[in-house]
Tab-separated table of C-alpha atoms in Angstrom:
chain	number	residue	atom	x	y	z
A	1	ASP	CA	292.393	20.093	224.131
A	2	CYS	CA	289.983	18.130	226.304
A	3	SER	CA	289.194	20.785	228.878
A	4	SER	CA	285.471	20.845	228.017
A	5	LEU	CA	285.090	17.037	228.044
A	6	THR	CA	282.824	16.046	230.963
A	7	SER	CA	282.154	12.382	230.270
A	8	ILE	CA	283.657	9.525	228.254
A	9	THR	CA	282.616	5.953	227.583
A	10	LEU	CA	285.219	3.406	226.557
A	11	GLY	CA	283.689	0.512	224.660
A	12	LYS	CA	284.615	-3.169	224.785
A	13	SER	CA	287.017	-2.787	221.882
A	14	VAL	CA	289.277	-0.407	223.845
A	15	THR	CA	292.164	-2.510	225.230
A	16	SER	CA	294.643	0.166	226.322
A	17	ILE	CA	294.904	3.836	227.232
A	18	GLY	CA	298.044	5.766	226.509
A	19	ASP	CA	300.077	7.895	228.881
A	20	TYR	CA	298.446	11.282	229.497
A	21	ALA	CA	295.240	10.161	227.746
A	22	PHE	CA	293.048	12.046	230.180
A	23	SER	CA	295.655	14.414	231.607
A	24	TYR	CA	294.369	17.896	232.182
A	25	CYS	CA	290.836	17.041	231.124
A	26	THR	CA	289.840	19.441	233.857
A	27	SER	CA	286.083	18.973	233.436
A	28	LEU	CA	286.087	15.192	233.081
A	29	THR	CA	284.083	13.765	235.992
A	30	ASN	CA	282.526	10.618	234.528
A	31	ILE	CA	284.440	7.751	232.957
A	32	THR	CA	282.713	4.519	231.938
A	33	PHE	CA	284.666	1.388	231.079
A	34	HIS	CA	282.936	-1.600	229.478
A	35	ASN	CA	285.805	-3.954	230.134
A	36	SER	CA	289.225	-4.037	231.742
A	37	LEU	CA	292.300	-3.013	229.787
A	38	ALA	CA	295.055	-5.307	228.603
A	39	THR	CA	297.638	-3.028	230.201
A	40	SER	CA	297.242	-0.960	233.320
A	41	PRO	CA	297.175	2.811	232.895
A	42	THR	CA	300.191	4.694	234.200
A	43	PHE	CA	299.921	7.360	236.865
A	44	ALA	CA	300.112	9.992	234.126
A	45	THR	CA	296.911	8.743	232.479
A	46	PHE	CA	294.756	10.489	235.052
A	47	TYR	CA	297.027	13.377	235.930
A	48	GLY	CA	295.285	16.740	236.242
A	49	LEU	CA	291.714	15.426	236.459
A	50	PRO	CA	289.238	17.110	238.786
A	51	LYS	CA	289.507	16.150	242.442
A	52	ASN	CA	286.199	14.253	242.397
A	53	GLY	CA	284.437	12.163	239.812
A	54	THR	CA	282.955	8.742	239.112
A	55	ILE	CA	284.271	5.700	237.329
A	56	TYR	CA	281.734	3.111	236.201
A	57	TYR	CA	282.876	-0.414	235.422
A	58	PRO	CA	281.326	-3.867	234.874
A	59	GLN	CA	280.979	-6.056	237.926
A	60	SER	CA	282.748	-8.873	236.063
A	61	GLU	CA	285.907	-6.767	235.977
A	62	SER	CA	285.868	-5.628	239.634
A	63	PHE	CA	289.259	-7.191	240.477
A	64	TRP	CA	291.032	-5.169	237.772
A	65	PHE	CA	289.407	-1.898	238.801
A	66	GLN	CA	290.412	-2.332	242.446
A	67	SER	CA	293.971	-1.419	241.407
A	68	LEU	CA	292.763	1.885	239.954
A	69	LYS	CA	291.429	2.868	243.339
A	70	ASN	CA	295.046	3.118	244.505
A	71	ASP	CA	295.923	5.719	241.847
A	72	SER	CA	296.763	8.929	243.724
A	73	HIS	CA	294.936	11.004	241.096
A	74	LEU	CA	291.693	9.080	241.693
A	75	LYS	CA	291.748	8.827	245.494
A	76	ASN	CA	288.596	10.951	245.909
A	77	TRP	CA	286.766	9.436	242.968
A	78	THR	CA	283.810	7.076	243.401
A	79	PHE	CA	283.919	3.652	241.731
A	80	ILE	CA	280.577	2.126	240.801
A	81	GLU	CA	279.970	-1.369	239.440
A	82	PHE	CA	277.207	-2.000	236.971
């Protein structure tokens, strides 16, 4: 149960995220990535998240994160480079 999870940071060693990894984490509004992933998340990865939130990602990986902006579950989320 991840319903009380509000923030998560994925370190450089994280190379993939499984289906439904963040699904129904209804309080999760901040996700920080420290690198891109070897495989793209599926639509189910972010299913059931709050309507609004923020994804932080390194500027060096901006091309990869542009594709996440098209995920229907993240359409109202803010993407911030660092």
